[in-house]
CSV table of C-alpha atoms and ligand atoms in Angstrom, one decimal:
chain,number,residue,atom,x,y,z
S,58,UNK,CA,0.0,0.0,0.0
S,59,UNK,CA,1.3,4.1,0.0
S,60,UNK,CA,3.0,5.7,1.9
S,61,UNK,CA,0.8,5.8,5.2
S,62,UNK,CA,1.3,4.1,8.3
S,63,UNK,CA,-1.3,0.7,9.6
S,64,UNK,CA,-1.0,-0.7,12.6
S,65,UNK,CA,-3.3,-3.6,14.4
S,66,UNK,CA,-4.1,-4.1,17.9
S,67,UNK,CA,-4.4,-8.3,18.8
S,68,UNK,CA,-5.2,-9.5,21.9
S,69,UNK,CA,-7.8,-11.4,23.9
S,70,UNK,CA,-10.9,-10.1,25.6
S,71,UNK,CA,-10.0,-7.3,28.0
S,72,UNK,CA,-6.0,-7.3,27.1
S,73,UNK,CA,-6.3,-2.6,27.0
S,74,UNK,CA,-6.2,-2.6,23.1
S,75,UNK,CA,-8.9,0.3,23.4
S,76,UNK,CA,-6.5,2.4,25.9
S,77,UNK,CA,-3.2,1.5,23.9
S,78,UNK,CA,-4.5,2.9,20.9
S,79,UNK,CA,-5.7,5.8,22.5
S,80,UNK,CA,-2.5,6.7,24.3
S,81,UNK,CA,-0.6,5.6,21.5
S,82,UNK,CA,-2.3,7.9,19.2
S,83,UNK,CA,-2.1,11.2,21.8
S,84,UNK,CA,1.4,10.3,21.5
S,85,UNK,CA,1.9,10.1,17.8
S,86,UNK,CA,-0.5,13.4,17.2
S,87,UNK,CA,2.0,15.2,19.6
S,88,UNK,CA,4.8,14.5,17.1
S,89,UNK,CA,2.7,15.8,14.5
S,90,UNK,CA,1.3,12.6,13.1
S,91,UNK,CA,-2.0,12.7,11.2
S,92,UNK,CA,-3.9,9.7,13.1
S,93,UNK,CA,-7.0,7.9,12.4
S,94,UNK,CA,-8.1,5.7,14.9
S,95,UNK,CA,-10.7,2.5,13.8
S,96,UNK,CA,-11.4,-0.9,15.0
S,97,UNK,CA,-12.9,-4.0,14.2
S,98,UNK,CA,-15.9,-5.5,13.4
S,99,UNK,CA,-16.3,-1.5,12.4
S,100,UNK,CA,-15.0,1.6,11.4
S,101,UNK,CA,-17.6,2.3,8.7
S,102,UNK,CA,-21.5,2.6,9.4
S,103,UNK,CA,-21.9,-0.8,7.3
S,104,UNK,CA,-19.5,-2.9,9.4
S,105,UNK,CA,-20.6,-1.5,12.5
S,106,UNK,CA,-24.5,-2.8,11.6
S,107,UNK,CA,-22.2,-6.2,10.6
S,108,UNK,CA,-20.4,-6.1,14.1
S,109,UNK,CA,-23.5,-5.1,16.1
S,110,UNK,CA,-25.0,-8.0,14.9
S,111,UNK,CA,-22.1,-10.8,15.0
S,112,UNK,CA,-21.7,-9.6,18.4
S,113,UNK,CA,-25.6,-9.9,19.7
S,114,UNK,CA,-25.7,-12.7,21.7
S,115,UNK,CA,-29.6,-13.4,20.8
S,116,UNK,CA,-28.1,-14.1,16.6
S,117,UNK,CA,-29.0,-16.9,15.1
S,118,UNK,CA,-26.8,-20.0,15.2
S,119,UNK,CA,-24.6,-20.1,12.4
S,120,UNK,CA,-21.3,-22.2,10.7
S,121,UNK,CA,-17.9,-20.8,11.2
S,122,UNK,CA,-17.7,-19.5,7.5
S,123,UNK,CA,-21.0,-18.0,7.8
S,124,UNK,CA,-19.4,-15.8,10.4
S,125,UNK,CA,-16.2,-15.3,8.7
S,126,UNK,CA,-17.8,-14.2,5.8
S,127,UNK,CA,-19.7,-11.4,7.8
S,128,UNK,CA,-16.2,-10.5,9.3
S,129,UNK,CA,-14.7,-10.2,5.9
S,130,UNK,CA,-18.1,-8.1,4.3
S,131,UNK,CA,-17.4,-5.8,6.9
S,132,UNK,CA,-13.8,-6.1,6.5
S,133,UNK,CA,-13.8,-5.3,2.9
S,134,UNK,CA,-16.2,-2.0,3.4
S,135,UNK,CA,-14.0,-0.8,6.1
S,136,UNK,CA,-10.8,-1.4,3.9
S,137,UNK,CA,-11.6,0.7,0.7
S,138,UNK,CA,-13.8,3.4,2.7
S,139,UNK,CA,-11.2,4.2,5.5
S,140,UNK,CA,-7.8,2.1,5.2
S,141,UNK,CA,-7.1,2.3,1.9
S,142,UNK,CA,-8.2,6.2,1.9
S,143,UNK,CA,-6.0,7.1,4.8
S,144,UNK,CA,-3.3,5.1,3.6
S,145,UNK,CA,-3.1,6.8,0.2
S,146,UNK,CA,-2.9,10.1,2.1
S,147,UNK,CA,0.0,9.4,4.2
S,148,UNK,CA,-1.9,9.1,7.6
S,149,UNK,CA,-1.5,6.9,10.2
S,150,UNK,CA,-3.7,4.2,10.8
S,151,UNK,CA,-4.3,2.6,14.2
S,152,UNK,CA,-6.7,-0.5,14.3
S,153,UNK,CA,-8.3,-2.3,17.3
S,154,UNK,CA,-8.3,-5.7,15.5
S,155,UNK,CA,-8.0,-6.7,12.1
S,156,UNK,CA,-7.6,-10.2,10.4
S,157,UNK,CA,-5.5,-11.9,12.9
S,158,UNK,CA,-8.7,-11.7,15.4
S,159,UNK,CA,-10.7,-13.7,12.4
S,160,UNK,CA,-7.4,-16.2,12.6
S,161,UNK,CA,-7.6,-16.8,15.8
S,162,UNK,CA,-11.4,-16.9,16.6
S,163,UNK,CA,-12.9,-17.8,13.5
S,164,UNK,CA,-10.1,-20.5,12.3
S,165,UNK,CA,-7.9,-21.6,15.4
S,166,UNK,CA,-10.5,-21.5,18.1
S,167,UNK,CA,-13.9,-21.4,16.0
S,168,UNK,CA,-12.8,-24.6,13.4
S,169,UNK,CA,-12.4,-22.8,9.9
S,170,UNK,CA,-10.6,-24.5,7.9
S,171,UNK,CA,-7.2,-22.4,7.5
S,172,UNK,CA,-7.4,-22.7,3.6
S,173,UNK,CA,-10.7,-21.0,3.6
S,174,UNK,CA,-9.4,-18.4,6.2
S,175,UNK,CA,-6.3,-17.7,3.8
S,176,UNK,CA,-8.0,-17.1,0.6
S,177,UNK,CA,-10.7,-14.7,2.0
S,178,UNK,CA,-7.8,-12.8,3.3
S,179,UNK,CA,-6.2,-13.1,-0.3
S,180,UNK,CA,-9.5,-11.9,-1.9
S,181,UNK,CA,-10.6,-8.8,0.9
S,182,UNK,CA,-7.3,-7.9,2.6
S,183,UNK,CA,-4.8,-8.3,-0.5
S,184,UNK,CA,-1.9,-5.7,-0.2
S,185,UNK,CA,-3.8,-4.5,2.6
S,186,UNK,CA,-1.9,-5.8,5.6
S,187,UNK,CA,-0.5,-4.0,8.9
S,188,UNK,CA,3.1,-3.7,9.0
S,189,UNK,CA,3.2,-3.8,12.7
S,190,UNK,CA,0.9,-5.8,14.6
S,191,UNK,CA,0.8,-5.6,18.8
S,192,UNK,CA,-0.2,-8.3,20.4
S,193,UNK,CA,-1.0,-7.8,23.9
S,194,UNK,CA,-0.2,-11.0,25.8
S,195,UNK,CA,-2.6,-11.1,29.2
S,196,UNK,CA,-3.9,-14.0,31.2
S,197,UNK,CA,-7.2,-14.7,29.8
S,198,UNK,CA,-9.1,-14.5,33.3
S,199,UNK,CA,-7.2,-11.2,34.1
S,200,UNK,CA,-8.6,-9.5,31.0
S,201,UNK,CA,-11.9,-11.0,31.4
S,202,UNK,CA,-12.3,-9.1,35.1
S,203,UNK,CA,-10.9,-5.9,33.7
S,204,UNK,CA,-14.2,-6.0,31.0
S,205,UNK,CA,-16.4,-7.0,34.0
S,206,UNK,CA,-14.8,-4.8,36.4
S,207,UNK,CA,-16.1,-2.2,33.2
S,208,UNK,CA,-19.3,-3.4,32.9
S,209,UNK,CA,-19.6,-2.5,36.9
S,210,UNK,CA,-18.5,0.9,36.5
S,211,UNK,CA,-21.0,1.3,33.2
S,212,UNK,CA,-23.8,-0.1,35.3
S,213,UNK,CA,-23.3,2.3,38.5
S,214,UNK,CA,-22.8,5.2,35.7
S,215,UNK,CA,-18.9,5.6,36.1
S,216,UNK,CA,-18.0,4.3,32.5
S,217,UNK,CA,-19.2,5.1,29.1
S,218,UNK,CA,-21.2,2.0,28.8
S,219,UNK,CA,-20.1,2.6,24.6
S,220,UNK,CA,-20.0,-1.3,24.7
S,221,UNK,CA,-23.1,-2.5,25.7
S,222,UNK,CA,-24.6,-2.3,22.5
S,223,UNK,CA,-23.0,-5.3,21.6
S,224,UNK,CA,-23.5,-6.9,24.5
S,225,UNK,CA,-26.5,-9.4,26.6
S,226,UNK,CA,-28.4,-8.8,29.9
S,227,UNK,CA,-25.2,-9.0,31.8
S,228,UNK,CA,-23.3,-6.9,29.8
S,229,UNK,CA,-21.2,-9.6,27.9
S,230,UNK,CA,-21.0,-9.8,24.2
S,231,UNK,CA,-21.1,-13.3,22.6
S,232,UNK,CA,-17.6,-14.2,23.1
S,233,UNK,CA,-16.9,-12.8,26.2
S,234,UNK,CA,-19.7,-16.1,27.0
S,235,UNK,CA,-17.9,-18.0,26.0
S,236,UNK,CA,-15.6,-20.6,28.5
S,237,UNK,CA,-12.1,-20.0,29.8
S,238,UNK,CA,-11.1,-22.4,27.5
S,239,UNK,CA,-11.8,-20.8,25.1
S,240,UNK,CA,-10.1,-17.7,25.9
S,241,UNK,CA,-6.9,-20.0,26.8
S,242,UNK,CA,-7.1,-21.3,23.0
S,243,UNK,CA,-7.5,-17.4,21.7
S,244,UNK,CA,-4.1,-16.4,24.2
S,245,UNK,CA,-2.0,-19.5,22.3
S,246,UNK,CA,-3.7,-18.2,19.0
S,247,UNK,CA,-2.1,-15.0,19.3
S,248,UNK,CA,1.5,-16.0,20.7
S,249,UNK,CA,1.4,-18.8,17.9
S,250,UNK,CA,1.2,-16.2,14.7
S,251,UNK,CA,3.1,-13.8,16.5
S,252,UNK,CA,5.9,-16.8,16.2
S,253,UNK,CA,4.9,-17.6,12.8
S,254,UNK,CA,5.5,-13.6,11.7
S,255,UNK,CA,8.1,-11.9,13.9
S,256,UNK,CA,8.8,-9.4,11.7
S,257,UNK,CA,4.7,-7.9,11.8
S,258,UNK,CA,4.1,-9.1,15.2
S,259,UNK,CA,5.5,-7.5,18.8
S,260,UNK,CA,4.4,-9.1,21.7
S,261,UNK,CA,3.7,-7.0,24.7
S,262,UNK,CA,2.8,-8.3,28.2
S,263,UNK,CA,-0.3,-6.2,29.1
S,264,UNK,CA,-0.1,-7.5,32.9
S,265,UNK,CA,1.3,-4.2,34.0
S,266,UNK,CA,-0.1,-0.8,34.5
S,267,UNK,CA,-1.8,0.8,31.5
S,268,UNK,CA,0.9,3.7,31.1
S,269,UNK,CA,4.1,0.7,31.2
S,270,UNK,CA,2.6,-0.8,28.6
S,271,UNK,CA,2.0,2.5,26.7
S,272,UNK,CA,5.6,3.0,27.3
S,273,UNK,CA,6.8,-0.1,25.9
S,274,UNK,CA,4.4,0.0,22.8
S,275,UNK,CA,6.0,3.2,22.3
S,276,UNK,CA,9.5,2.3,21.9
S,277,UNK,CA,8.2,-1.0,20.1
S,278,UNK,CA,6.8,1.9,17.4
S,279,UNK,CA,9.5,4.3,17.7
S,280,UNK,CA,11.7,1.6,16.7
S,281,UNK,CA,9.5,0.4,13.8
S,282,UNK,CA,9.9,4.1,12.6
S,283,UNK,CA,13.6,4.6,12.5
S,284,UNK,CA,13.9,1.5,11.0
S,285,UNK,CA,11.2,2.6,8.2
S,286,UNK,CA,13.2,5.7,7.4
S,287,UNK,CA,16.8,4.1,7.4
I,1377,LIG,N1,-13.8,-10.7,16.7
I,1377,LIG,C1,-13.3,-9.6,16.2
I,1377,LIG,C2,-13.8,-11.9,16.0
I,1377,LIG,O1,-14.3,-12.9,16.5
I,1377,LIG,N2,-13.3,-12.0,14.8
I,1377,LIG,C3,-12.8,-10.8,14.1
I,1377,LIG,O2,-12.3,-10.9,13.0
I,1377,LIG,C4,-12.8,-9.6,14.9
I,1377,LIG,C5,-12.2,-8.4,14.3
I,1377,LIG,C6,-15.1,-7.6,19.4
I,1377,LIG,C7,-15.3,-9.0,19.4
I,1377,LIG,O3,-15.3,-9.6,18.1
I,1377,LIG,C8,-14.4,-10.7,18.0
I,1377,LIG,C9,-13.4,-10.5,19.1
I,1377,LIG,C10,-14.2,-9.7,20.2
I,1377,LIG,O4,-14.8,-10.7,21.0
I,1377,LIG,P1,-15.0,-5.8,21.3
I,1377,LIG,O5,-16.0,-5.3,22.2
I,1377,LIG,O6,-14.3,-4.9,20.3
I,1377,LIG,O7,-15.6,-7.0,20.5
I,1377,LIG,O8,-14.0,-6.7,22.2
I,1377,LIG,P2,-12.5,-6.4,22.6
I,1377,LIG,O9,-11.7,-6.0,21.4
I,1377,LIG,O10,-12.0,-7.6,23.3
I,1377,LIG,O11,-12.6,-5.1,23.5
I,1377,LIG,P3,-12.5,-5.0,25.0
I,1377,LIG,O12,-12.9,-3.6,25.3
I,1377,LIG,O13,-13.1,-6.1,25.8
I,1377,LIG,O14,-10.9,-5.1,25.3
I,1377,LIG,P4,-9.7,-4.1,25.1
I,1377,LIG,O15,-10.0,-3.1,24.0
I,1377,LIG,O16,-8.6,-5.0,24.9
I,1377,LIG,O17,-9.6,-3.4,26.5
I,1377,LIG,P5,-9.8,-1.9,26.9
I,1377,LIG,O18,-8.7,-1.1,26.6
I,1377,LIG,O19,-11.2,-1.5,26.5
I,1377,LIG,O20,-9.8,-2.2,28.5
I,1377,LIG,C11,-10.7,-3.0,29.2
I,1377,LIG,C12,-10.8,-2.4,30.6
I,1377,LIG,O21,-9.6,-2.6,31.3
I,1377,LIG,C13,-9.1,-1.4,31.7
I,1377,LIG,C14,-9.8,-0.3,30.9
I,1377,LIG,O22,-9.8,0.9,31.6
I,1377,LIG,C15,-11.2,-0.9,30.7
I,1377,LIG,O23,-12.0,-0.7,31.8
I,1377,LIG,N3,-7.6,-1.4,31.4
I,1377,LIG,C16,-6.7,-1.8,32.3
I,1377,LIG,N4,-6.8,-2.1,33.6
I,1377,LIG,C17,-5.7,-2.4,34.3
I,1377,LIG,N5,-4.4,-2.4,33.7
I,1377,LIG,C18,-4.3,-2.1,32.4
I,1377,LIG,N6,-3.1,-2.1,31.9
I,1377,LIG,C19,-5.5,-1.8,31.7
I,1377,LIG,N7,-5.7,-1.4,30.4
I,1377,LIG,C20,-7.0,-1.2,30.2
């Protein structure tokens, strides 16, 4: 792609993806970086109908490709109305997810067959791909108290509640349901592409305070820049 800047945010439920892209674009926009900050399922009003209703824990049951191929329509929308655009025009793209999530809980952990999961990704993503993906590396059960410990605050008033849309009775969306298990299989998802792709993939322990691992993301990115421009 141009000259622009794309990097993903991987992680399991919980991990501070949301906050490290936040701090990490303050950071960037105070060296004068032109930022644009999206996530997935999202980013343009079509994926977000797609995401709000993958995520509704009252959809209908479905197959694993089914799903993937919602992922990927919204995927595709959100790639030629905001990546691509911003990409073209030399901004810097942060993203709160992106294909590796589909990987790991569509293919590894949801059973689509890794074939299937590459070609989609040939036919929607193409030359479309992050240069620098952070994976933030938490205990599953850490991250999924941090999103209840949210879902507290939201309830009592003190948070945004921005997620609840997605989200059942209790507050969960349709993976965060889901058992530990699960969540264990996502965690070993993650640390196994990031091993399979060491050049695109960091791997950050996110079992610290939010502004260490804003510092470490930081010099993982500062470094990814110098390199860039030598
Ligand atoms: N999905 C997505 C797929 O199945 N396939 C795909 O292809 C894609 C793209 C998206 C769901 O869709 C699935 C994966 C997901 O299940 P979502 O609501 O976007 O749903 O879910 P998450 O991305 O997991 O978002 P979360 O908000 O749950 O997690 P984040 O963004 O990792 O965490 P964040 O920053 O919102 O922080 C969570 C809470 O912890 C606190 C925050 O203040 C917040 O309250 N926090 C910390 N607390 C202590 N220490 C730190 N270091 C902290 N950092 C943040």
């Amino acid at each position: 792609m141009a000259a622009g800047l794309f990097i993903t945010f991987e992680g399991g439920e919980g991990a501070g993806k949301s906050t490290q892209v936040r701090l990490l674009a303050e950071r960037l926009r105070a060296h004068g970086t032109d930022v644009v900050i999206t996530r997935e399922p999202g980013g343009t009003p079509f994926a977000e109908q797609v995401r709000a209703l993958i995520l509704s824990p009252s959809v209908a049951e479905h197959t694993a490709l089914s799903e993937a191929l919602l992922f990927y329509a919204a995927r595709a929308d959100h790639i030629g109305k905001i990546i691509r655009p911003a990409m073209a025009a030399g901004r810097a793209v942060l993203c709160d997810r992106f294909s590796d999530s589909t990987r790991v809980y569509q293919s590894i952990a949801g059973g689509l067959d890794r074939k299937v999961f590459d070609a989609l990704e040939q036919l929607v993503v193409a030359d479309a791909k992050p240069e620098l993906t952070i994976i933030l590396d938490l205990d599953p059960s850490v991250g999924l108290a941090r999103a209840e410990a949210r879902r507290i605050d939201a309830a009592s008033g003190e948070g945004n509640g921005e997620r609840n849309v997605d989200s059942d009775g209790a507050g969960r969306d349709r993976y965060e349901r889901q058992a530990l298990a699960f969540h264990e299989k996502l965690r070993a998802g993650f640390l196994a592409i990031a091993a399979e792709e060491p050049d695109r993939c960091v791997v950050i322990n996110a079992n610290r305070d939010a502004s260490q691992v804003a510092a470490e993301v930081w010099s993982v990115v500062d470094q990814h820049l110098q390199r860039r421009a030598g």
